[in-house]
mmCIF file of N, CA and C in Angstrom:
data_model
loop_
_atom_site.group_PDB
_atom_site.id
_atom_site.type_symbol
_atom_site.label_atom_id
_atom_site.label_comp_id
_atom_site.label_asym_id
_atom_site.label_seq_id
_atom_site.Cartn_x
_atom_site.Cartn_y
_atom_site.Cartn_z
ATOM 1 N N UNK A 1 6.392 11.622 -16.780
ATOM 2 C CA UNK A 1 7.332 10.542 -16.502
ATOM 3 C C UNK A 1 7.348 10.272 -15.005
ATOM 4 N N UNK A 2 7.220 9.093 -14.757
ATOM 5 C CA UNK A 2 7.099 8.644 -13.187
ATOM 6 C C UNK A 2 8.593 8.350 -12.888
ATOM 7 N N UNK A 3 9.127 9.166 -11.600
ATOM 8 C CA UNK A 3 10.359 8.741 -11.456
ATOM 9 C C UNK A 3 10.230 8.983 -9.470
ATOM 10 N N UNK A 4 11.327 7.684 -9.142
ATOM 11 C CA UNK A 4 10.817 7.502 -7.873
ATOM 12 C C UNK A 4 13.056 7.757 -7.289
ATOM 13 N N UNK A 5 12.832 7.960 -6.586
ATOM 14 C CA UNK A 5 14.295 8.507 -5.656
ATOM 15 C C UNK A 5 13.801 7.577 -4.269
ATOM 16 N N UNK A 6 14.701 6.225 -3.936
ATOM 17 C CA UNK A 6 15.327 5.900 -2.710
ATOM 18 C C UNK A 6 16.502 6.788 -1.860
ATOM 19 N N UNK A 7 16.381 6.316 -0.731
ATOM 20 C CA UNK A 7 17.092 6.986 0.187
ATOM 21 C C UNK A 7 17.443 6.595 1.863
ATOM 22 N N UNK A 8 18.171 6.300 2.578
ATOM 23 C CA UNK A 8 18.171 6.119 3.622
ATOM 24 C C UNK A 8 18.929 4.990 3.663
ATOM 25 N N UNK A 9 19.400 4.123 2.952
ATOM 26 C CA UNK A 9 20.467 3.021 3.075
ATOM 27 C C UNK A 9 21.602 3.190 3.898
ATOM 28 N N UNK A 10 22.034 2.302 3.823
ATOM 29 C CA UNK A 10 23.810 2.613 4.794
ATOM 30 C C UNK A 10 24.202 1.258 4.789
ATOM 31 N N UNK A 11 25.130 1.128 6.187
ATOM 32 C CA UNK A 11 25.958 0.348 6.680
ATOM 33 C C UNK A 11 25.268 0.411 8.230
ATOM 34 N N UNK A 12 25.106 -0.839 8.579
ATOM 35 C CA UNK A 12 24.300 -0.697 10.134
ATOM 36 C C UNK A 12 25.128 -2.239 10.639
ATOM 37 N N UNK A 13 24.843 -1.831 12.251
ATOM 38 C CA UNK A 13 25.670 -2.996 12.988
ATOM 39 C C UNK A 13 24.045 -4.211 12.679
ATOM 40 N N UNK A 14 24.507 -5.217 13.731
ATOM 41 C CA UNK A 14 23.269 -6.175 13.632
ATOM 42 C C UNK A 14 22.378 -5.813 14.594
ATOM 43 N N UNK A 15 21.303 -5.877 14.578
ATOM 44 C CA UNK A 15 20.347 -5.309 15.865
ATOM 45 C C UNK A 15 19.763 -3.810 15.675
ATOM 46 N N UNK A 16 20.721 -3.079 14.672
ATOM 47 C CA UNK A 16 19.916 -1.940 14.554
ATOM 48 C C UNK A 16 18.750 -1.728 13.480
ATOM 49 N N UNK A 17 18.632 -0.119 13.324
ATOM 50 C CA UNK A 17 17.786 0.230 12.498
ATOM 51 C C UNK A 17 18.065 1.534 11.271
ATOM 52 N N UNK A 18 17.295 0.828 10.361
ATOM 53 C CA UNK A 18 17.171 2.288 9.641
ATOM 54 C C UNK A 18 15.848 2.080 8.602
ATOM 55 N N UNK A 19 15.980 3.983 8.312
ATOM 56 C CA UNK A 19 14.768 3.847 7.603
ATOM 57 C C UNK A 19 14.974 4.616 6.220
ATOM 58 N N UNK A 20 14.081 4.066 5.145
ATOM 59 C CA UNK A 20 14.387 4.098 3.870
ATOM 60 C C UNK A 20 12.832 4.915 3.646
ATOM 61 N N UNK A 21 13.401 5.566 2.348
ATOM 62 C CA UNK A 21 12.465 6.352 2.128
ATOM 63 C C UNK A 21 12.683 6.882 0.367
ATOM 64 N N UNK A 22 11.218 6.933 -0.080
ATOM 65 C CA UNK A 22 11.185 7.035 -1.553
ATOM 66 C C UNK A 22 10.290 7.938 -1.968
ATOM 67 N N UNK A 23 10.851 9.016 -2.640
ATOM 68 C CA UNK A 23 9.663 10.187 -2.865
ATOM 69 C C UNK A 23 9.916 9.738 -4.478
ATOM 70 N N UNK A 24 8.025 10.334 -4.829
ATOM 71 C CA UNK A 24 7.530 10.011 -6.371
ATOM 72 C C UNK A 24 7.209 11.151 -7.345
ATOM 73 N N UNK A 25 7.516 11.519 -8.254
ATOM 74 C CA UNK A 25 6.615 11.947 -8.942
ATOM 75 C C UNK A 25 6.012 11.864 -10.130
ATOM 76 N N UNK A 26 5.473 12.494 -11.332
ATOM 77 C CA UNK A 26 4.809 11.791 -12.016
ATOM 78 C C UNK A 26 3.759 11.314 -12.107
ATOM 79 N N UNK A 27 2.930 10.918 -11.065
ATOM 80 C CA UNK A 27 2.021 9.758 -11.182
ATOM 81 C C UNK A 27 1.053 10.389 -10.066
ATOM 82 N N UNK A 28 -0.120 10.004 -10.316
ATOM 83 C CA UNK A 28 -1.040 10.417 -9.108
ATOM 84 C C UNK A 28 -0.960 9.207 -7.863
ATOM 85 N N UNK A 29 -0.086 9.616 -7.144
ATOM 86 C CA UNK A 29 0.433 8.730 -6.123
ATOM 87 C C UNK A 29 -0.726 8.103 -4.988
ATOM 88 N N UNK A 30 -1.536 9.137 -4.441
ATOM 89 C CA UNK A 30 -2.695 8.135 -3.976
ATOM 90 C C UNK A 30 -3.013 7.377 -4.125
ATOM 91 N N UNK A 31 -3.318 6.910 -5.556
ATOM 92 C CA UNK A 31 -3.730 5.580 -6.179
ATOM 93 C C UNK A 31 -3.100 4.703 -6.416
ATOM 94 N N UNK A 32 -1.571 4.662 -6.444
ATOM 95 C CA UNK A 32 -0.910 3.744 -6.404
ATOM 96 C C UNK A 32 -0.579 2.634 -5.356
ATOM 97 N N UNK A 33 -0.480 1.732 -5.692
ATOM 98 C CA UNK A 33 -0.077 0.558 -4.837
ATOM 99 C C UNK A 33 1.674 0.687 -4.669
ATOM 100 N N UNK A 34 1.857 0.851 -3.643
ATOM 101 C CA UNK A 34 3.639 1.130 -3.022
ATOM 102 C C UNK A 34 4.139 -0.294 -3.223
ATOM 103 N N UNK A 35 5.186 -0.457 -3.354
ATOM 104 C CA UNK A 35 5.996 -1.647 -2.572
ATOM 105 C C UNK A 35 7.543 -1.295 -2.135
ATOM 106 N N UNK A 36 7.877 -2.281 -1.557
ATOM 107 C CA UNK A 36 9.840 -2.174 -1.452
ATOM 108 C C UNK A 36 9.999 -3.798 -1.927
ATOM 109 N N UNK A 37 11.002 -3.892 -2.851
ATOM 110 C CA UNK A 37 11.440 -4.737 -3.156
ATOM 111 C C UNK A 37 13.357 -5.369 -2.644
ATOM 112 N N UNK A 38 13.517 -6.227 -2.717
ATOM 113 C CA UNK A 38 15.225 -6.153 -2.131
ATOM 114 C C UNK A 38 15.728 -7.373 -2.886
ATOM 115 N N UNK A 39 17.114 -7.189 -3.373
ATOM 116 C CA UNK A 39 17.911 -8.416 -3.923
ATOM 117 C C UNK A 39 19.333 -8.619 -3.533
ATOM 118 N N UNK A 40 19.311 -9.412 -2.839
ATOM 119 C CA UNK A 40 20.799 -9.583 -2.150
ATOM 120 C C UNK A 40 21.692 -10.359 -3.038
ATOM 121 N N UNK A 41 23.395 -10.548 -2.904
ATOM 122 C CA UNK A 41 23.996 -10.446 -3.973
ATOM 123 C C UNK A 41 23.457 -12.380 -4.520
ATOM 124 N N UNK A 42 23.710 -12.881 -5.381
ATOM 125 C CA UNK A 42 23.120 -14.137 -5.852
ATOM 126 C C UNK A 42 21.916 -14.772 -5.530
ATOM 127 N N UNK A 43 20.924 -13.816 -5.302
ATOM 128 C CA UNK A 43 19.670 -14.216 -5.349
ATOM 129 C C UNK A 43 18.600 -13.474 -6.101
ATOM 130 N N UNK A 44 17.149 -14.108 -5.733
ATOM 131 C CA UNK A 44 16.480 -13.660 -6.387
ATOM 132 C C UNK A 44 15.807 -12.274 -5.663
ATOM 133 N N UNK A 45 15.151 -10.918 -6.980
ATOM 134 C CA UNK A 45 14.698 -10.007 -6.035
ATOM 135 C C UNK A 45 13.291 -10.517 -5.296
ATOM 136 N N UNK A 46 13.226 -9.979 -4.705
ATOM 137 C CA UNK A 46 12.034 -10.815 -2.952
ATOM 138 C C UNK A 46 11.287 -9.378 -2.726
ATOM 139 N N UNK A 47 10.131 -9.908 -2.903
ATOM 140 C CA UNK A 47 9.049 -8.650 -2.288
ATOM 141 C C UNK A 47 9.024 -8.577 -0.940
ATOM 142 N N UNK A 48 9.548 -7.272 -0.330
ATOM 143 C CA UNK A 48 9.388 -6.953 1.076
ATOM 144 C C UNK A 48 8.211 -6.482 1.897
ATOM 145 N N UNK A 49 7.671 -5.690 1.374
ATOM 146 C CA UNK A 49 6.572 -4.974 1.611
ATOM 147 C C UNK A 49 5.296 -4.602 0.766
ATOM 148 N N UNK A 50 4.529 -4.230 1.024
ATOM 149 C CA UNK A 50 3.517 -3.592 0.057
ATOM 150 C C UNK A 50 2.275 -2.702 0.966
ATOM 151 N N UNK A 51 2.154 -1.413 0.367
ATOM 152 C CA UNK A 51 1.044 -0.972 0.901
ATOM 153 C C UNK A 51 -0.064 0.010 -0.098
ATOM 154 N N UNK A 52 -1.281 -0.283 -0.334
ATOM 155 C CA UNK A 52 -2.156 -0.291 -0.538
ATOM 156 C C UNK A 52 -2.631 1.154 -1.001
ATOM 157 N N UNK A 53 -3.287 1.391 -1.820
ATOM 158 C CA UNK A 53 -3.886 3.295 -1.541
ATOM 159 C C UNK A 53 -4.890 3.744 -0.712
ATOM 160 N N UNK A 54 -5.522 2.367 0.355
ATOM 161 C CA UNK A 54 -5.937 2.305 1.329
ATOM 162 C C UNK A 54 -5.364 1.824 2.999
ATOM 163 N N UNK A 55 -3.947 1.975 2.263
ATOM 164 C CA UNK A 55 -3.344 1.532 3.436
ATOM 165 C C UNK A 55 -3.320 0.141 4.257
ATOM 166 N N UNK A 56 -3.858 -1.016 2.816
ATOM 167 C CA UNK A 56 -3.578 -2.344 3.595
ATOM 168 C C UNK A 56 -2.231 -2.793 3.290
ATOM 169 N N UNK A 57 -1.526 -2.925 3.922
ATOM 170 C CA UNK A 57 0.413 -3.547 4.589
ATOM 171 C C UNK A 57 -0.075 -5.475 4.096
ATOM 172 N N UNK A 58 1.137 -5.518 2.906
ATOM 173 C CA UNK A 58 1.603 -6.853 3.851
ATOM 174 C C UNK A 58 3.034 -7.169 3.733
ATOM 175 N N UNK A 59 3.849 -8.162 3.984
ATOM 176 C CA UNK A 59 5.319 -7.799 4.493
ATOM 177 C C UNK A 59 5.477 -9.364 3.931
ATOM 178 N N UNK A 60 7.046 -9.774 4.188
ATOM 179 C CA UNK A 60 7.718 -10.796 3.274
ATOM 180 C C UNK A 60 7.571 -11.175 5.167
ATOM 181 N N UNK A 61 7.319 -13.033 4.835
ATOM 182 C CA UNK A 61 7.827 -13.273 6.398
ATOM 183 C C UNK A 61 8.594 -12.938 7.445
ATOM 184 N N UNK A 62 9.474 -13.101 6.805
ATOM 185 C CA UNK A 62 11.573 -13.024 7.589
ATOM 186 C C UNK A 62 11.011 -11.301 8.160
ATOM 187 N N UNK A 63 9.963 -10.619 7.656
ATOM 188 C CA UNK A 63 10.427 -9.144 7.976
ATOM 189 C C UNK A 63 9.035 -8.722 8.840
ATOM 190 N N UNK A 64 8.765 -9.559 9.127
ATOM 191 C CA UNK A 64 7.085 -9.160 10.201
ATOM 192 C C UNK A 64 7.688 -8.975 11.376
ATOM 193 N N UNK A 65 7.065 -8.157 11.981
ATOM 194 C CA UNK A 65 7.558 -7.391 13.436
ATOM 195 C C UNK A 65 8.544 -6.676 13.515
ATOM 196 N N UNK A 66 9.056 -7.028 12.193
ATOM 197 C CA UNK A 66 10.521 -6.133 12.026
ATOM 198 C C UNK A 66 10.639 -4.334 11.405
ATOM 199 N N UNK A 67 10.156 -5.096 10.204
ATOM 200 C CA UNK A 67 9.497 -3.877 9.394
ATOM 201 C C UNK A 67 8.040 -3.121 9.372
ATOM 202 N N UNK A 68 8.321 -1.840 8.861
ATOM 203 C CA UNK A 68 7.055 -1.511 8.641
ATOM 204 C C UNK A 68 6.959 -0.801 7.179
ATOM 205 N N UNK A 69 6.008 -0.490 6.826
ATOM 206 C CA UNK A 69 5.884 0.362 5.673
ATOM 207 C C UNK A 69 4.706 1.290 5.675
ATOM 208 N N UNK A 70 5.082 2.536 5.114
ATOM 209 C CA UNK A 70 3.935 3.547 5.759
ATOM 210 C C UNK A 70 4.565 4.822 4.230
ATOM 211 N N UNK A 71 2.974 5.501 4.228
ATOM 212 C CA UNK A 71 3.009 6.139 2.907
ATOM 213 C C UNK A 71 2.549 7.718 3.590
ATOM 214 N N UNK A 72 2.513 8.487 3.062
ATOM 215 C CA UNK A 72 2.234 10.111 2.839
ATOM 216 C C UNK A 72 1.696 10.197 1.525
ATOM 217 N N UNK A 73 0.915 10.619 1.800
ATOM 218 C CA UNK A 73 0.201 10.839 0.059
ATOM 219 C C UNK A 73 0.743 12.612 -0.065
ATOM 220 N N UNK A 74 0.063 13.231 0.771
ATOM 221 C CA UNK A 74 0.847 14.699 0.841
ATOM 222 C C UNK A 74 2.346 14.757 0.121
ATOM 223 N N UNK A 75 3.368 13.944 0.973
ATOM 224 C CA UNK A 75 4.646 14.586 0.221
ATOM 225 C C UNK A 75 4.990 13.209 -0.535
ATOM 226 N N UNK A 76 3.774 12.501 -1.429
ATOM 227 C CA UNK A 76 4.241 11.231 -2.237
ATOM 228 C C UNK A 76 5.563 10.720 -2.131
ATOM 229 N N UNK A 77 5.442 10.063 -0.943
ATOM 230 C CA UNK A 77 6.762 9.663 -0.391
ATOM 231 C C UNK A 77 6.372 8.124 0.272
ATOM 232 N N UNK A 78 6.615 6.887 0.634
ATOM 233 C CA UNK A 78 6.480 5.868 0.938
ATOM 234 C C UNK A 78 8.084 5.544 2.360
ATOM 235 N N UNK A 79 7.596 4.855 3.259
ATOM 236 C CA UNK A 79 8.999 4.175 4.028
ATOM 237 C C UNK A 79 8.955 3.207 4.119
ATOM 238 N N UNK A 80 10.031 2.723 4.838
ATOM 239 C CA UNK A 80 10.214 1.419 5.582
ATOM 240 C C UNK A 80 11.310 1.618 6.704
ATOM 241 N N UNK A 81 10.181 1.718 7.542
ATOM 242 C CA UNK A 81 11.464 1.656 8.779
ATOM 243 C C UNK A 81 11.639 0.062 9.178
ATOM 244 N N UNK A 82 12.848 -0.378 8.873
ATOM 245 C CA UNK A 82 13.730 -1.492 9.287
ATOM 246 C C UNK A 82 14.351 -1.504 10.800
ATOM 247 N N UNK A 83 13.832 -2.441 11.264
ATOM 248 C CA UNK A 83 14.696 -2.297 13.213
ATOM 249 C C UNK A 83 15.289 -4.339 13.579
ATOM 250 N N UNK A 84 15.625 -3.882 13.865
ATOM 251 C CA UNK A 84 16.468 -4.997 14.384
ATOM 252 C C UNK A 84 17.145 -6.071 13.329
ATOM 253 N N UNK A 85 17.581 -5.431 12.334
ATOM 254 C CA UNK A 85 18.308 -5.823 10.941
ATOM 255 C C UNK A 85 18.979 -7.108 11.301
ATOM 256 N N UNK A 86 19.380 -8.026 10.532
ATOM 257 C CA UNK A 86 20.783 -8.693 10.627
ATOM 258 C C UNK A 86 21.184 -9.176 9.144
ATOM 259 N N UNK A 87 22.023 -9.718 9.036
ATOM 260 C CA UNK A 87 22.990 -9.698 8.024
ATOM 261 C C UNK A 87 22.283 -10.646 6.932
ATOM 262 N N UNK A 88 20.848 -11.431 6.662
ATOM 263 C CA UNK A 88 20.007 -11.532 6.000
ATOM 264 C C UNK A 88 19.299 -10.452 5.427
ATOM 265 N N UNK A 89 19.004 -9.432 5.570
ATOM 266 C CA UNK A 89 18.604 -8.267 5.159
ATOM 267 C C UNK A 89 19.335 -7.191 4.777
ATOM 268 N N UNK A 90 20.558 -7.698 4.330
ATOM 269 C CA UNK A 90 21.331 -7.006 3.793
ATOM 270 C C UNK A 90 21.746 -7.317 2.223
ATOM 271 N N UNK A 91 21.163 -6.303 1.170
ATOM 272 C CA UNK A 91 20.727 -5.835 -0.276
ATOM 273 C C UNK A 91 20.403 -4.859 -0.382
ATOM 274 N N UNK A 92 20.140 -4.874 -2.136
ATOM 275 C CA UNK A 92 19.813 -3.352 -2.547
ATOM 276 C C UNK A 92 18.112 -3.558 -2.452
ATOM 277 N N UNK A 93 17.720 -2.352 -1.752
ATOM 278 C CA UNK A 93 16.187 -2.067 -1.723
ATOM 279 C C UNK A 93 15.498 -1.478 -2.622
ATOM 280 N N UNK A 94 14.682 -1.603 -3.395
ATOM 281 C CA UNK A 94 14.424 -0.837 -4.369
ATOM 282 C C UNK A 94 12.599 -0.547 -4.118
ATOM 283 N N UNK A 95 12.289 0.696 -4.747
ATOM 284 C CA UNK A 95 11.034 1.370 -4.314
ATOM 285 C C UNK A 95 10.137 0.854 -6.000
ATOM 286 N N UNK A 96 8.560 0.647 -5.989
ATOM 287 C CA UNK A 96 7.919 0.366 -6.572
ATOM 288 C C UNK A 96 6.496 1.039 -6.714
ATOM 289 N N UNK A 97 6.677 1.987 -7.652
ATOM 290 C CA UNK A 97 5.215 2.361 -7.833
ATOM 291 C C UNK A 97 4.442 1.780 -9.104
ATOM 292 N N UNK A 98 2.985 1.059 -8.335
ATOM 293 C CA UNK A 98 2.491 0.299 -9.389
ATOM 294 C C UNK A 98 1.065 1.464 -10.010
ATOM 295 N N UNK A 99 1.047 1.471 -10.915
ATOM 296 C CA UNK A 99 0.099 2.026 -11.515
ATOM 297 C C UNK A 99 -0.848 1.868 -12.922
ATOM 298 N N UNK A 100 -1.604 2.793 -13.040
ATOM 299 C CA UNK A 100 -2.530 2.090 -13.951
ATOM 300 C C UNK A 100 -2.012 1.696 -15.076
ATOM 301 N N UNK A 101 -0.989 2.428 -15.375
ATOM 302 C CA UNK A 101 -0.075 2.299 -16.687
ATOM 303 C C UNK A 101 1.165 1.299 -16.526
ATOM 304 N N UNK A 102 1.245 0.965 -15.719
ATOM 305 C CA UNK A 102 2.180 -0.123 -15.401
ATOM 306 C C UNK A 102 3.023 -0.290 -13.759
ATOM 307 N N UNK A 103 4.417 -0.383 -13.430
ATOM 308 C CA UNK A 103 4.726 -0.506 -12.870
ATOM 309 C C UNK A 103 6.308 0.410 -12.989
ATOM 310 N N UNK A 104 6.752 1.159 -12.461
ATOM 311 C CA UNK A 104 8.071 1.740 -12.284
ATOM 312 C C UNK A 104 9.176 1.313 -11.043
ATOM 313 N N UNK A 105 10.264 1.509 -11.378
ATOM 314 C CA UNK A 105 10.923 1.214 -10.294
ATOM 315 C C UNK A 105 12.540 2.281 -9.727
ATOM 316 N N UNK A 106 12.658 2.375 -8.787
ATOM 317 C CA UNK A 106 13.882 2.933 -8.299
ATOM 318 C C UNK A 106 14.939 2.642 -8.996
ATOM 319 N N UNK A 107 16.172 3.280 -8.264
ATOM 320 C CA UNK A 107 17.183 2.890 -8.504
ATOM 321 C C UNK A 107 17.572 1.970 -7.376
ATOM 322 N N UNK A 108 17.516 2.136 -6.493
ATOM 323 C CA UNK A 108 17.700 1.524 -5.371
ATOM 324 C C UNK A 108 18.862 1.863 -4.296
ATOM 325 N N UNK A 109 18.498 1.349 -3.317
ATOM 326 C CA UNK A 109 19.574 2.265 -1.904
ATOM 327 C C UNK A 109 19.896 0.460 -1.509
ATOM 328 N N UNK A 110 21.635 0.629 -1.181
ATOM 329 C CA UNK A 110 22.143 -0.081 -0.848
ATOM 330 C C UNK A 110 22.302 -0.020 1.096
ATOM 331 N N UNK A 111 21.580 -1.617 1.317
ATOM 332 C CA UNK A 111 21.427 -1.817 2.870
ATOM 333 C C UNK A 111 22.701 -2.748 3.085
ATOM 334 N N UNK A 112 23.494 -2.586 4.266
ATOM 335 C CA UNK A 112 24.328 -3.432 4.790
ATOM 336 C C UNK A 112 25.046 -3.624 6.384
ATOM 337 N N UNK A 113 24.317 -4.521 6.693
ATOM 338 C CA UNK A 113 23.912 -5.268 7.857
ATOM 339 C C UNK A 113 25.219 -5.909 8.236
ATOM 340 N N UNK A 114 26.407 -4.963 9.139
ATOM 341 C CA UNK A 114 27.883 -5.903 9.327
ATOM 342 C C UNK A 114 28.143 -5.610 10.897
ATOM 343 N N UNK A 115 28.887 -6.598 11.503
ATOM 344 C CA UNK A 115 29.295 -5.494 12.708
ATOM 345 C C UNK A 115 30.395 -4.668 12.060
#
C-alpha cells in the first residue's frame, strides 16, 4: 500500500518561508514522478510543482523563483521549499506520487499566508 505523509505547513507572515515535506512508502519511489498539488478555499486544485525520477522540475507560474522542489530517493521523501509566500499561496498542499499503478495522494498540510 502506497501511503505518503505531508508535513511542514503552518501559518506564515507575507514575505516569508516554509518548507513542506512528504515521506513515501510503498512504492519504489525512484521511479516515481513527485508532484505538490494545492487548493485554496473555492477553487480549483492547481498543480504546483513536479519533479521527475530524473530530476526534471517544472513549477505552476505564480510560483517560479519562488519555489522549489527537490526529492531524496534515499529517505523517499520529496520538498518544497516555499520563500517569499503571500496570501495567494495560501491552501491545502497536497503530495503526489505517480506510479506505474496509478497515482496516490496525501492528506495534505494546511499553508496560511496572514500577517
Amino acid at each position: 500500500q502506497v501511503k505518503l505523509v505531508e508535513s511542514g505547513g503552518g501559518l506564515v507572515q507575507p514575505g516569508g518561508s516554509l518548507r513542506l515535506a512528504c515521506v513515501t512508502s510503498g512504492s519504489d519511489f525512484s521511479r516515481n514522478v513527485m508532484k505538490w498539488y494545492r487548493q485554496a478555499p473555492g477553487k480549483e486544485r492547481e498543480l504546483v510543482a513536479a519533479i521527475s525520477n530524473n530530476n526534471i522540475t517544472n513549477y505552476l507560474d505564480s510560483v517560479k523563483g519562488r519555489f522549489t522542489i527537490s526529492r531524496d530517493n534515499a529517505e523517499k521523501t520529496i520538498y518544497l521549499q516555499m520563500n517569499n509566500l503571500n496570501a495567494e499561496d495560501t491552501a491545502v498542499y497536497y503530495c503526489v506520487a505517480v506510479t506505474f499503478y496509478g497515482s496516490y495522494w496525501g492528506q495534505g498540510t494546511q499553508v496560511t499566508v496572514s500577517p
